[in-house]
mmCIF file of C-alpha atoms in Angstrom:
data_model
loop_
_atom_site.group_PDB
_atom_site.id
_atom_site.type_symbol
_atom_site.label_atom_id
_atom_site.label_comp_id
_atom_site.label_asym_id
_atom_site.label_seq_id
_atom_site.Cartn_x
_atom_site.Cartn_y
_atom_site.Cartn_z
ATOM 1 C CA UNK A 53 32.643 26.738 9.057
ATOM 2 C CA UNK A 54 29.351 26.476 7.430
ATOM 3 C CA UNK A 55 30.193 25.359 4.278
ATOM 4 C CA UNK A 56 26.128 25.435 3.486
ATOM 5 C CA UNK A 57 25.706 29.129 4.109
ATOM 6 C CA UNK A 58 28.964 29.924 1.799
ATOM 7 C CA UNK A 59 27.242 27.702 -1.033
ATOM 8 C CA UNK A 60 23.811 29.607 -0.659
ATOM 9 C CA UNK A 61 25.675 33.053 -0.572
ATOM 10 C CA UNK A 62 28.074 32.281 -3.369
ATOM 11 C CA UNK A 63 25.196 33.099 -6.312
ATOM 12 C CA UNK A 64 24.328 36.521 -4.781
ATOM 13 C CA UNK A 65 27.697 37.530 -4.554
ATOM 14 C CA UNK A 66 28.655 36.400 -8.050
ATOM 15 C CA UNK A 67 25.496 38.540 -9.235
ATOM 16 C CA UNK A 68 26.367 41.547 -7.498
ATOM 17 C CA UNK A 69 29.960 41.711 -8.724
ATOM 18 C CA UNK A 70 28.395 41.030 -12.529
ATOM 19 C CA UNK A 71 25.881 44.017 -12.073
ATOM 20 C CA UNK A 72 28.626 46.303 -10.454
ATOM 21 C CA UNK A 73 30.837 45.896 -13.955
ATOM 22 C CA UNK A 74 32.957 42.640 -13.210
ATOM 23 C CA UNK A 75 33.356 40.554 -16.261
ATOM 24 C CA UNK A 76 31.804 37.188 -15.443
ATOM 25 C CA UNK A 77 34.890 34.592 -15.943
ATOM 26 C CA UNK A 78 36.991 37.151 -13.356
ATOM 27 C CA UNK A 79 34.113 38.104 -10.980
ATOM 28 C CA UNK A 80 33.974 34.254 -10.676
ATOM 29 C CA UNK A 81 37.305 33.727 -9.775
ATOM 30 C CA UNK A 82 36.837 36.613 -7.219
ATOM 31 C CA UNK A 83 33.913 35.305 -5.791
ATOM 32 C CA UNK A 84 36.456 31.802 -5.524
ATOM 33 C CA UNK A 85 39.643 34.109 -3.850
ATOM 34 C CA UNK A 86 36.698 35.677 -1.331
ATOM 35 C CA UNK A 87 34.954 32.303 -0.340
ATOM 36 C CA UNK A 88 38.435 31.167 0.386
ATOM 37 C CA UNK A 89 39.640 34.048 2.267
ATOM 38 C CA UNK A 90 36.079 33.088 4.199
ATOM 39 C CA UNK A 91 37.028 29.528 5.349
ATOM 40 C CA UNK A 92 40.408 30.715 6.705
ATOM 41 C CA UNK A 93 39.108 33.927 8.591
ATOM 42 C CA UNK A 94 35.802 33.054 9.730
ATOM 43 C CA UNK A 95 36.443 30.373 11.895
ATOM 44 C CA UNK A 96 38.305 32.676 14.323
ATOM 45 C CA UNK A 97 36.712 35.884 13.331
ATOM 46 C CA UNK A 98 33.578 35.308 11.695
ATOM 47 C CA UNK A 99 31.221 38.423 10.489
ATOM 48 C CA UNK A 100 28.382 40.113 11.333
ATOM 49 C CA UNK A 101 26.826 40.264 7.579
ATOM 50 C CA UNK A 102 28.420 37.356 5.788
ATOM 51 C CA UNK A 103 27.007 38.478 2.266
ATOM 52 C CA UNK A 104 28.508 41.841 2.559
ATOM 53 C CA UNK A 105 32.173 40.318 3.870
ATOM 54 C CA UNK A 106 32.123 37.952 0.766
ATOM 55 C CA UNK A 107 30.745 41.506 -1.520
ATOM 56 C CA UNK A 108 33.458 43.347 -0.158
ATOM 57 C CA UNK A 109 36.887 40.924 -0.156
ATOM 58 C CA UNK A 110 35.898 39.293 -3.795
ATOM 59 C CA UNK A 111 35.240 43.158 -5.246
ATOM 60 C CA UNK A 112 38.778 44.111 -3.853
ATOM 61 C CA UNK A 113 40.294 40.233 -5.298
ATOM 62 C CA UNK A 114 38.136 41.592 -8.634
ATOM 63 C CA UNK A 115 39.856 44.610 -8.474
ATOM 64 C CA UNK A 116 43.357 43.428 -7.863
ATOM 65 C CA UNK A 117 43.067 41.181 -10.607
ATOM 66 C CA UNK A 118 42.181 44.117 -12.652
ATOM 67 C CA UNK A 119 45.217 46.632 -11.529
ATOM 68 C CA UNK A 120 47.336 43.556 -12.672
ATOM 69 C CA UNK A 121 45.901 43.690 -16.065
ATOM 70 C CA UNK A 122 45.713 45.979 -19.274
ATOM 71 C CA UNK A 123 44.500 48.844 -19.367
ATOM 72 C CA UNK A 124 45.221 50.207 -15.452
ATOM 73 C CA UNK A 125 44.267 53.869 -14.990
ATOM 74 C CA UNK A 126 40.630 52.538 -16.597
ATOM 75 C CA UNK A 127 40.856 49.904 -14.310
ATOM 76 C CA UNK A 128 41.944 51.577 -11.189
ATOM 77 C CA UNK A 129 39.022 54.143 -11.710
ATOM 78 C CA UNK A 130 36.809 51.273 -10.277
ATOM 79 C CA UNK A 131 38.182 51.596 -6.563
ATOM 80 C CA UNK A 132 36.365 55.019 -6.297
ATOM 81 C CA UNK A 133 32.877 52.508 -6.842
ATOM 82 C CA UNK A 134 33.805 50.283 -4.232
ATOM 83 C CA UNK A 135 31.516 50.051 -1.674
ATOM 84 C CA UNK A 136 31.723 51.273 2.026
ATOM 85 C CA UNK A 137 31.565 48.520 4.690
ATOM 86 C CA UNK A 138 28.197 48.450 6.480
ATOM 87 C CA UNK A 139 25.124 45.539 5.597
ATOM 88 C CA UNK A 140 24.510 44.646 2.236
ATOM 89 C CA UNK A 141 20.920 44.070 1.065
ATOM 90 C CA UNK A 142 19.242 40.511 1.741
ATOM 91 C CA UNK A 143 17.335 40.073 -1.401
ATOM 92 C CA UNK A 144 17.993 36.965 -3.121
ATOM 93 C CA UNK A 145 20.116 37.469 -6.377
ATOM 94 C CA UNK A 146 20.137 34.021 -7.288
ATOM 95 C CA UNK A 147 16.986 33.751 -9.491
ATOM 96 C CA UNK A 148 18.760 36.865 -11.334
ATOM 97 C CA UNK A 149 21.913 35.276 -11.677
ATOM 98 C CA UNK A 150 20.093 32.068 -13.220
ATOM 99 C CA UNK A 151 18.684 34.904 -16.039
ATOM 100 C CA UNK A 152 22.112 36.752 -16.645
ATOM 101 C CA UNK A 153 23.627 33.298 -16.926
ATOM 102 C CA UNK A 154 20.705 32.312 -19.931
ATOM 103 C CA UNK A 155 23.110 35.032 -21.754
ATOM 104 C CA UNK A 156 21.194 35.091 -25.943
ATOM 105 C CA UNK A 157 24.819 34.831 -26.995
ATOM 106 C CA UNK A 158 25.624 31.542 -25.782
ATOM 107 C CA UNK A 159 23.945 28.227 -26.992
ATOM 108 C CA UNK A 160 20.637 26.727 -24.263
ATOM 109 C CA UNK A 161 23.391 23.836 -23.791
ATOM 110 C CA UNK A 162 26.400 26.046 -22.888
ATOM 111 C CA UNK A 163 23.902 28.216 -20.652
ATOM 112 C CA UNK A 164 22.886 25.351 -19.132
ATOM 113 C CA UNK A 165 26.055 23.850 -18.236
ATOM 114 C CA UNK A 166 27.564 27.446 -17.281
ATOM 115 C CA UNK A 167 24.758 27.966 -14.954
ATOM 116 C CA UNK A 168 25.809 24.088 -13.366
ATOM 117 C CA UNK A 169 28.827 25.202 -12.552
ATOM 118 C CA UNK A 170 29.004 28.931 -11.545
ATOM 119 C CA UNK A 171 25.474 28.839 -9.678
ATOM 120 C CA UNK A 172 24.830 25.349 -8.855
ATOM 121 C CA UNK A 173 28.296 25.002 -7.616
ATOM 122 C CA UNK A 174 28.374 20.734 -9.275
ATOM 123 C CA UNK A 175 31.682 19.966 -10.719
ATOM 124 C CA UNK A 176 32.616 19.424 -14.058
ATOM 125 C CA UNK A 177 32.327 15.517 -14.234
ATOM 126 C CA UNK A 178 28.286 15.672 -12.653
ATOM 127 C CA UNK A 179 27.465 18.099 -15.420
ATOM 128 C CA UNK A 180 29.045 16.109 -17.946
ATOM 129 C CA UNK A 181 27.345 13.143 -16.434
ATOM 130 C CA UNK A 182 23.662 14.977 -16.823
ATOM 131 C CA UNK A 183 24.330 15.377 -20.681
ATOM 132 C CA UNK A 184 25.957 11.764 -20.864
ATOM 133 C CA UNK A 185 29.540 13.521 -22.466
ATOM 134 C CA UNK A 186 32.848 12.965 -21.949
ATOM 135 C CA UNK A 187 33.975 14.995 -18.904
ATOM 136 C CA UNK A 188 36.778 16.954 -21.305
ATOM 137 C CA UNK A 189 33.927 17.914 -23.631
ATOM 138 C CA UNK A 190 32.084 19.488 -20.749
ATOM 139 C CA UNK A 191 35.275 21.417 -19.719
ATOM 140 C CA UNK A 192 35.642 22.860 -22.856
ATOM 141 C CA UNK A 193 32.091 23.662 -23.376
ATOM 142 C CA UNK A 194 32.063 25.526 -20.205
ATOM 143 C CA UNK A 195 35.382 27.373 -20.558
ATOM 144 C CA UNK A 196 33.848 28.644 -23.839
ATOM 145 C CA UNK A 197 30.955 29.622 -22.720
ATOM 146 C CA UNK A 198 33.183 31.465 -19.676
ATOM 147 C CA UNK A 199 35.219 33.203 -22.663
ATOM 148 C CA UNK A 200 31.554 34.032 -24.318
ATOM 149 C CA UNK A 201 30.168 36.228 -21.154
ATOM 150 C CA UNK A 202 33.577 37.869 -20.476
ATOM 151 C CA UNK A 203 33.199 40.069 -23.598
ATOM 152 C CA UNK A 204 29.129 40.427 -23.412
ATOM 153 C CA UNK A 205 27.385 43.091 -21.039
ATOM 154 C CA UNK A 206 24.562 40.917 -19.517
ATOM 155 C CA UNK A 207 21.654 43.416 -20.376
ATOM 156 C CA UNK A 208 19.649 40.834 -22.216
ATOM 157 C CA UNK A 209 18.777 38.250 -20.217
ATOM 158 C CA UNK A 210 18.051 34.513 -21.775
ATOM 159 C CA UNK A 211 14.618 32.808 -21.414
ATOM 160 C CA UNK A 212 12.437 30.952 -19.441
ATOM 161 C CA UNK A 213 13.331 27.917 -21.227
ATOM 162 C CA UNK A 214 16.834 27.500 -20.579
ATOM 163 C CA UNK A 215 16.084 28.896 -17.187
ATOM 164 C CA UNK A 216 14.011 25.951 -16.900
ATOM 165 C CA UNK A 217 16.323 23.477 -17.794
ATOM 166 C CA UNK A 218 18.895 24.833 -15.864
ATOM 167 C CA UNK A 219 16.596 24.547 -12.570
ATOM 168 C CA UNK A 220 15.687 20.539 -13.962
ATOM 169 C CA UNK A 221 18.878 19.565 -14.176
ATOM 170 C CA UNK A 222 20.262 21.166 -10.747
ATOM 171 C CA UNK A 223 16.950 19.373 -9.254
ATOM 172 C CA UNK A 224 18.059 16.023 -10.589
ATOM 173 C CA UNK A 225 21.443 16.327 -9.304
ATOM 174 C CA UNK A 226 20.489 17.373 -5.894
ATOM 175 C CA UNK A 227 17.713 14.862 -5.696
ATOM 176 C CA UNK A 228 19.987 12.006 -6.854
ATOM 177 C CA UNK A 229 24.034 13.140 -6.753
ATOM 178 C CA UNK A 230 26.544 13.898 -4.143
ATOM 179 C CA UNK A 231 25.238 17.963 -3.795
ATOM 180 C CA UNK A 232 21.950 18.427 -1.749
ATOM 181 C CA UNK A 233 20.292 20.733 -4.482
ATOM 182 C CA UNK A 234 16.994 19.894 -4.482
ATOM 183 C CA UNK A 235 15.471 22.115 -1.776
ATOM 184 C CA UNK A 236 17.073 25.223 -3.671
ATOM 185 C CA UNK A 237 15.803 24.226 -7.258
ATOM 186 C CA UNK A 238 12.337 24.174 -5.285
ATOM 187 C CA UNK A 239 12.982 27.156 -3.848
ATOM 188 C CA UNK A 240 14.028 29.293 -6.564
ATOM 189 C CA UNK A 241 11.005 27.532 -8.951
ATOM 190 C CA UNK A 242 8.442 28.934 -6.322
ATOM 191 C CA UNK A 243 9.920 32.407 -7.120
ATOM 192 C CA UNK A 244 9.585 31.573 -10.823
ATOM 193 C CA UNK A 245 6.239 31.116 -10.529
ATOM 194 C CA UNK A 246 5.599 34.056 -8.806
ATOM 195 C CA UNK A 247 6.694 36.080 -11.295
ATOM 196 C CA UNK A 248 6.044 34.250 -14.684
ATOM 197 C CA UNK A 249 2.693 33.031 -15.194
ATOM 198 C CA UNK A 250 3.743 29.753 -17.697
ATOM 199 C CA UNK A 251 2.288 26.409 -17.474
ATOM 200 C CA UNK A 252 5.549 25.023 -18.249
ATOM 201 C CA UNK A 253 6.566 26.935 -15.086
ATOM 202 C CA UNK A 254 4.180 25.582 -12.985
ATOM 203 C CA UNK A 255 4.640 22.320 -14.335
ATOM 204 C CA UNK A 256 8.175 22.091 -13.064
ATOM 205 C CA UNK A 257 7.223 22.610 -10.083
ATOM 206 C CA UNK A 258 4.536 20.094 -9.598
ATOM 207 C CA UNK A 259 7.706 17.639 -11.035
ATOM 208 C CA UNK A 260 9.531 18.708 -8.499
ATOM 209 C CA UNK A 261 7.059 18.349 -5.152
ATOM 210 C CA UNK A 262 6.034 15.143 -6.756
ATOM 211 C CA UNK A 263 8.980 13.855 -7.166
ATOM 212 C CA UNK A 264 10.491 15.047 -4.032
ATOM 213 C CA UNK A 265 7.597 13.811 -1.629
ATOM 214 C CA UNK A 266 9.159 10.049 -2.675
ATOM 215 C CA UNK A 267 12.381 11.125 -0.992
ATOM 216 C CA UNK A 268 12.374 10.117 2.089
ATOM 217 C CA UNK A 269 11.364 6.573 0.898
ATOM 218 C CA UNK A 270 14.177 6.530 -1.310
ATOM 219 C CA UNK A 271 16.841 4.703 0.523
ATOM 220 C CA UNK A 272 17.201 2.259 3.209
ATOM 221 C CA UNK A 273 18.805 3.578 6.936
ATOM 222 C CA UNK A 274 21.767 1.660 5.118
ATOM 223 C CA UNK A 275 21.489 3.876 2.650
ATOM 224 C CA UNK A 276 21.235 1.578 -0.515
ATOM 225 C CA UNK A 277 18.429 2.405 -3.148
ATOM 226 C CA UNK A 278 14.775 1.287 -2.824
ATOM 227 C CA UNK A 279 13.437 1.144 -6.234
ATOM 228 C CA UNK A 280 9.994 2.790 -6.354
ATOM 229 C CA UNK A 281 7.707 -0.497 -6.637
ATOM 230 C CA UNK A 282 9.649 -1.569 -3.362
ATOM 231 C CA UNK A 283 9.043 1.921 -1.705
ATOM 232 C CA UNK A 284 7.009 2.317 1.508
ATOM 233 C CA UNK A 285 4.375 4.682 0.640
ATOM 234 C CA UNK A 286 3.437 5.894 3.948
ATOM 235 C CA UNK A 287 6.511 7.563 4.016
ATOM 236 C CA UNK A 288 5.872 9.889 0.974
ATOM 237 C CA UNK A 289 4.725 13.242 1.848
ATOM 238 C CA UNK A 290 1.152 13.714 1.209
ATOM 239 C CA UNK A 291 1.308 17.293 1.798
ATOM 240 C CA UNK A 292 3.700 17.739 -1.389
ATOM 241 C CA UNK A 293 1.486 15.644 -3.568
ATOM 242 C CA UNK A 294 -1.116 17.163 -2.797
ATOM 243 C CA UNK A 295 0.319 20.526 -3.765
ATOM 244 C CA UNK A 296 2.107 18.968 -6.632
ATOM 245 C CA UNK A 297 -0.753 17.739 -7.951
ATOM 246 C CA UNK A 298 -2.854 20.695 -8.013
ATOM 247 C CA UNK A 299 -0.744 22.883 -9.288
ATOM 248 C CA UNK A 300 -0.289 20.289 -12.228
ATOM 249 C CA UNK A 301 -4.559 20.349 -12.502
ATOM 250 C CA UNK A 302 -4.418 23.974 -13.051
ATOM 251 C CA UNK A 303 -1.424 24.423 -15.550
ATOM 252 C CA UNK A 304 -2.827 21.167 -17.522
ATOM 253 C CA UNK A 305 -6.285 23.187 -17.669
ATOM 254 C CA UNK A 306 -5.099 25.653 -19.609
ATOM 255 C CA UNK A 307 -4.305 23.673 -22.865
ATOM 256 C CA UNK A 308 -0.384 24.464 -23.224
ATOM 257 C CA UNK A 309 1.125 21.301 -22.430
ATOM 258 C CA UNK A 310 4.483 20.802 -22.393
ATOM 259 C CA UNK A 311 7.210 18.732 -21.336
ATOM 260 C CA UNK A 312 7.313 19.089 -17.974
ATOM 261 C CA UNK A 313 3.730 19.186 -17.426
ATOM 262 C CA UNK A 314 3.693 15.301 -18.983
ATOM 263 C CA UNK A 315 5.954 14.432 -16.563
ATOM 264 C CA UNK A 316 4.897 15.704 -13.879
ATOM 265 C CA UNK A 317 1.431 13.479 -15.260
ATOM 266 C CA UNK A 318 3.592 10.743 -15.187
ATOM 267 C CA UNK A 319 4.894 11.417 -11.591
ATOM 268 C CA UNK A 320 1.239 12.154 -10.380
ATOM 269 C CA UNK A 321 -0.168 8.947 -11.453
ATOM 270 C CA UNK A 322 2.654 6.931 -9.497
ATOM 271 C CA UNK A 323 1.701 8.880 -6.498
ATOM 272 C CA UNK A 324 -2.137 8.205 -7.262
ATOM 273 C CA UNK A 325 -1.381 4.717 -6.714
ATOM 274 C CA UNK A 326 -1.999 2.700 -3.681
ATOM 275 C CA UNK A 327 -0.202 -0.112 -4.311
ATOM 276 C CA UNK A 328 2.689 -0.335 -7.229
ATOM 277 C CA UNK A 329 0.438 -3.383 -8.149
ATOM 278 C CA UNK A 330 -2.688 -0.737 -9.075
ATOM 279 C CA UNK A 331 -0.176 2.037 -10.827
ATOM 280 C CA UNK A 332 -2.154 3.031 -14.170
ATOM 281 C CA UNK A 333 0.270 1.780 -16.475
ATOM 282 C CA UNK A 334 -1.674 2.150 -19.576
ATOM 283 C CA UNK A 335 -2.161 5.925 -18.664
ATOM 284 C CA UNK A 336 1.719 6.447 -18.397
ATOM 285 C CA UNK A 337 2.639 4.984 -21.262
ATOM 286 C CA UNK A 338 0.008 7.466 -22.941
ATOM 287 C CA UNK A 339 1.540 10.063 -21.015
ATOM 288 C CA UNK A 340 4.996 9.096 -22.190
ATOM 289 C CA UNK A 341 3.994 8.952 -26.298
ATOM 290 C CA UNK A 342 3.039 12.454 -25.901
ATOM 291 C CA UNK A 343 6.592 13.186 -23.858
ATOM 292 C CA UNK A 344 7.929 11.566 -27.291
ATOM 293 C CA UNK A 345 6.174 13.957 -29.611
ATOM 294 C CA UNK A 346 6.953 16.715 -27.813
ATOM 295 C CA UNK A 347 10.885 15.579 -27.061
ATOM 296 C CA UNK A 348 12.220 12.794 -29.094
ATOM 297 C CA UNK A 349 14.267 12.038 -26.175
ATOM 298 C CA UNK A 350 15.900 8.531 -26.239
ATOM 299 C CA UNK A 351 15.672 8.542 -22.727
ATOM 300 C CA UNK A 352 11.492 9.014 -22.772
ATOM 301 C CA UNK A 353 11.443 6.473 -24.985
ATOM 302 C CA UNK A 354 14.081 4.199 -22.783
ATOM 303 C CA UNK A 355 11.377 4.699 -20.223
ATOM 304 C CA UNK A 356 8.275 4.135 -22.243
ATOM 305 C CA UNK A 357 9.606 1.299 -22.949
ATOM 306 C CA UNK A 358 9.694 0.081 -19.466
ATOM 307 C CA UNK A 359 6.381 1.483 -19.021
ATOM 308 C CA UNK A 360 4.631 -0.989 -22.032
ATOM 309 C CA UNK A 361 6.316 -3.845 -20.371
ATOM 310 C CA UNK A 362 4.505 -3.276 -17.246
ATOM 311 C CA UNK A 363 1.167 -2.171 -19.176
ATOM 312 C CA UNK A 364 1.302 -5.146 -22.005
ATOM 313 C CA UNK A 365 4.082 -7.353 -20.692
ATOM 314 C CA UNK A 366 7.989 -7.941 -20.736
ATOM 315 C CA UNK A 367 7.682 -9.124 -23.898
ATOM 316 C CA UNK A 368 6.255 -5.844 -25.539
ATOM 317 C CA UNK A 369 8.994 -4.154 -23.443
ATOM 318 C CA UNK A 370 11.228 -6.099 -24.914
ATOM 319 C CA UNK A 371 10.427 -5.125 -28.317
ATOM 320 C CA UNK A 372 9.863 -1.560 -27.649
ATOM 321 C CA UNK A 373 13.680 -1.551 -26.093
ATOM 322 C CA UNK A 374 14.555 -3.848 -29.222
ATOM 323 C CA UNK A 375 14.620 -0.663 -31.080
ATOM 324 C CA UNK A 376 16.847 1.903 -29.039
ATOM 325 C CA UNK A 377 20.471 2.174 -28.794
ATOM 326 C CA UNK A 378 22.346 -0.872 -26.271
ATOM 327 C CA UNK A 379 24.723 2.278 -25.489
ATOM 328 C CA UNK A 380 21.583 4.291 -24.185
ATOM 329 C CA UNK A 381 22.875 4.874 -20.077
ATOM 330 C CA UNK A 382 20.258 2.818 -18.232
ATOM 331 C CA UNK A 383 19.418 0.718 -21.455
ATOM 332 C CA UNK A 384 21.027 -2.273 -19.693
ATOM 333 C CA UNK A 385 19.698 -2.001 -16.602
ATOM 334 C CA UNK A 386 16.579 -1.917 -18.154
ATOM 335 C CA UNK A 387 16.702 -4.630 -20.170
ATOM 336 C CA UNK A 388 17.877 -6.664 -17.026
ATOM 337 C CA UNK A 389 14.737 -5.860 -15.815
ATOM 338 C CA UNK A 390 12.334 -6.771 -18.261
ATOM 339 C CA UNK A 391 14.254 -10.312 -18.792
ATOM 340 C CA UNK A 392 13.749 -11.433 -15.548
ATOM 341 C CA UNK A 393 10.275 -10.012 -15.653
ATOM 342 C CA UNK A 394 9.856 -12.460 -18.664
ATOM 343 C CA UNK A 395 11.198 -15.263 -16.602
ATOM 344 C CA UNK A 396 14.791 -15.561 -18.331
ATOM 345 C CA UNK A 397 16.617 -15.012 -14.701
ATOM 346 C CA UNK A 398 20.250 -16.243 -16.025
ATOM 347 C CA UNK A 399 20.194 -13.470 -18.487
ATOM 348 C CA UNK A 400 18.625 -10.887 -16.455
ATOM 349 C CA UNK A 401 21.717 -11.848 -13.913
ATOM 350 C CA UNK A 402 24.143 -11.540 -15.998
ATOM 351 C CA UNK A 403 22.884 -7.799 -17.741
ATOM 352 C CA UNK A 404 22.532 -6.710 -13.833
ATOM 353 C CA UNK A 405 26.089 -7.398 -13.422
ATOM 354 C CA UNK A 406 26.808 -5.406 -16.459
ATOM 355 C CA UNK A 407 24.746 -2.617 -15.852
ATOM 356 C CA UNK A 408 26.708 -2.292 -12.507
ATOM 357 C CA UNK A 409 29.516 -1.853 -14.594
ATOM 358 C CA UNK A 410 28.747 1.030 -16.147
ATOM 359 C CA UNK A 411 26.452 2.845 -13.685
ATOM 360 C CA UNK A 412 27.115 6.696 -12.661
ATOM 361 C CA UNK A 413 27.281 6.299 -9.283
ATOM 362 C CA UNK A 414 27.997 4.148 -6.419
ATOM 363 C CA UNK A 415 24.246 3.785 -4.643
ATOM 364 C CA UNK A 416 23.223 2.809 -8.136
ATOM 365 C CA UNK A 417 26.087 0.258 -8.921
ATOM 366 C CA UNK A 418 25.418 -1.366 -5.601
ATOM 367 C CA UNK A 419 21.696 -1.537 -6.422
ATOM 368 C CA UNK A 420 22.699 -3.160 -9.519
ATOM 369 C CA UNK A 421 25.564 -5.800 -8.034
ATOM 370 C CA UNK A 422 22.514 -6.749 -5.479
ATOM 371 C CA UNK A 423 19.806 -7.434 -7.990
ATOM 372 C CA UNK A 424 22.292 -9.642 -9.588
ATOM 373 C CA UNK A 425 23.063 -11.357 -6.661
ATOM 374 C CA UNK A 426 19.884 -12.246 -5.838
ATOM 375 C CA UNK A 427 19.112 -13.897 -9.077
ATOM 376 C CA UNK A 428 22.147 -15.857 -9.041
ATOM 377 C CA UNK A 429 21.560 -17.513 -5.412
ATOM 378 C CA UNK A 430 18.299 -18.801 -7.070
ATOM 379 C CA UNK A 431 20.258 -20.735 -9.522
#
């Protein structure tokens, strides 16, 4: 069974059943009743047009659900609309879907998360983990936002904003999480830009190659995580940059900057670098007070502050972190850092051990567990 193919189907389908009438929060489950249907059948019998077999068996699970319902002869008038076996059209719905699911009657941050889970396919705990809430918040949020939809008709489409933050986010979580995402996000950004002519567009997607041409250099054959100072550059993808970074020149010509353009800034001056000794770090840390005027994040300014300890010293880190919340995720891995980057290795020991503690996944707790291992064999 190629579980890949069923995950990169799963978003057309969804959007074909949504444009065909279906209610989103029941085409969903129909879409779920179809792609398991798929993993028991296929294996034995498997399909010539594996779009239209899903199409077809979650439109009759749709309607079956509906017969069982309210409201049956209005219902049951659906069957005459369903469609005749025979290939369904390749084109790629899930852009669309991404639009439909940027619905103006739900909040960017239910959007967002709705568009996580019923497009992006993560589970409830990795979207609660990419807004840093409790994973029962998220579930609420999301069955909300699943009750929101149900009763709108998606003939208003949301905008490129949330669109964009949507594609971010599923980016990050491929890049770094359990769920290879990354290559779609790409993918469906390219598209984007075909279509919308944004800065902010083309921004994310100079993030994106920029930050995916480090991949490969990532992790060890082990694979543990190599932080980025430690990374072997020849393995980063020159190609990418290269693309990444013009497209970054061109939308940063224009005079609209935005948050993703300063990132991706901030991404293409780490690739400019040589050495992680000759990294501009006076440059980023410009780069990153204009990501705090235009954000206010507390996570920019979690990394700024890393940034001014390697542009004027731990110290100036120091005080810079001095003045954001201990309870910021990463703040005490960060800290850890910049101690033993100001030479006080029995503290910086002991906040790696307790930045293991509370790290968000395992390749990052073991990172952390290491780094205080190897301080505490010096002592």
């Amino acid at each position: 069974m190629d579980e890949a193919l069923l995950r990169r189907l799963t978003p057309g389908v969804l959007a074909v059943l949504v444009r065909r009438g279906a209610d989103f929060a029941a085409a969903e489950d129909a879409v779920q009743d179809a792609l398991v249907e798929a993993v028991r059948v296929w294996p034995d019998d498997p399909p010539r047009d594996a779009k239209g077999w899903l199409v077809t068996v979650a439109w009759r699970k749709f309607l079956d659900q509906a017969r069982s319902e309210a409201s049956r002869r209005r219902r049951e008038d659906r069957a005459d609309e369903e469609p005749a076996p025979g290939p369904t059209p390749s084109a790629d719905d899930t852009l669309q879907l991404y639009f439909l699911c940027a619905h103006p009657s739900l909040t960017p941050a239910s959007a967002v998360a709705l568009t996580l889970r019923a497009v992006g396919g993560l589970t409830t705990r990795q979207i609660a983990q990419a807004y840093l809430v409790p994973e029962a918040t998220m579930a609420q949020r999301i069955s909300r936002a699943k009750r929101t939809v149900s009763d709108a008709r998606f003939d208003r489409p949301g905008d490129v904003a949330t669109v964009l933050r949507v594609l971010y986010l599923v980016f990050n979580e491929g890049y770094s999480g359990d769920v290879d995402l990354a290559a779609e996000a790409i993918r469906l950004t390219r598209q984007l830009t075909a279509v919308i002519d944004h800065p902010e567009v083309a921004g994310l997607l100079a993030l994106m190659l920029l930050h995916h041409a480090r991949r490969a250099a990532r992790t060890a054959p082990d694979g543990s995580l190599v932080p980025l100072a430690e990374q072997d550059r020849g393995r980063w993808d020159t190609g990418l940059i290269a693309e990444g970074v013009g497209i970054l020149q061109s939308a940063l010509a224009r005079d609209r900057l935005g948050e993703f353009q300063a990132q991706a800034a901030v991404a293409a001056l780490h690739a400019d670098a040589p050495t992680a000794a000759e990294t501009d770090w006076v440059q980023i840390v410009e780069w990153y007070d204009e990501l705090v005027g235009l954000t206010d994040s507390p996570v920019v300014r979690l990394n700024r502050a890393v940034a001014v300890g390697e542009a004027d010293g731990p110290h100036a880190g120091l005080t810079a972190l001095a003045a954001l919340d201990p309870a910021l995720p990463r703040h005490t891995a960060a800290s850890a850092y910049l101690h033993e980057r100001a030479g006080d290795l029995a503290l910086a020991a002991r906040l790696y051990t307790e930045a293991a503690g509370k790290a968000s996944n395992l390749a990052e707790r073991a990172h952390l567990t290491r780094q205080a291992a190897r301080l505490n064999s010096r002592g």
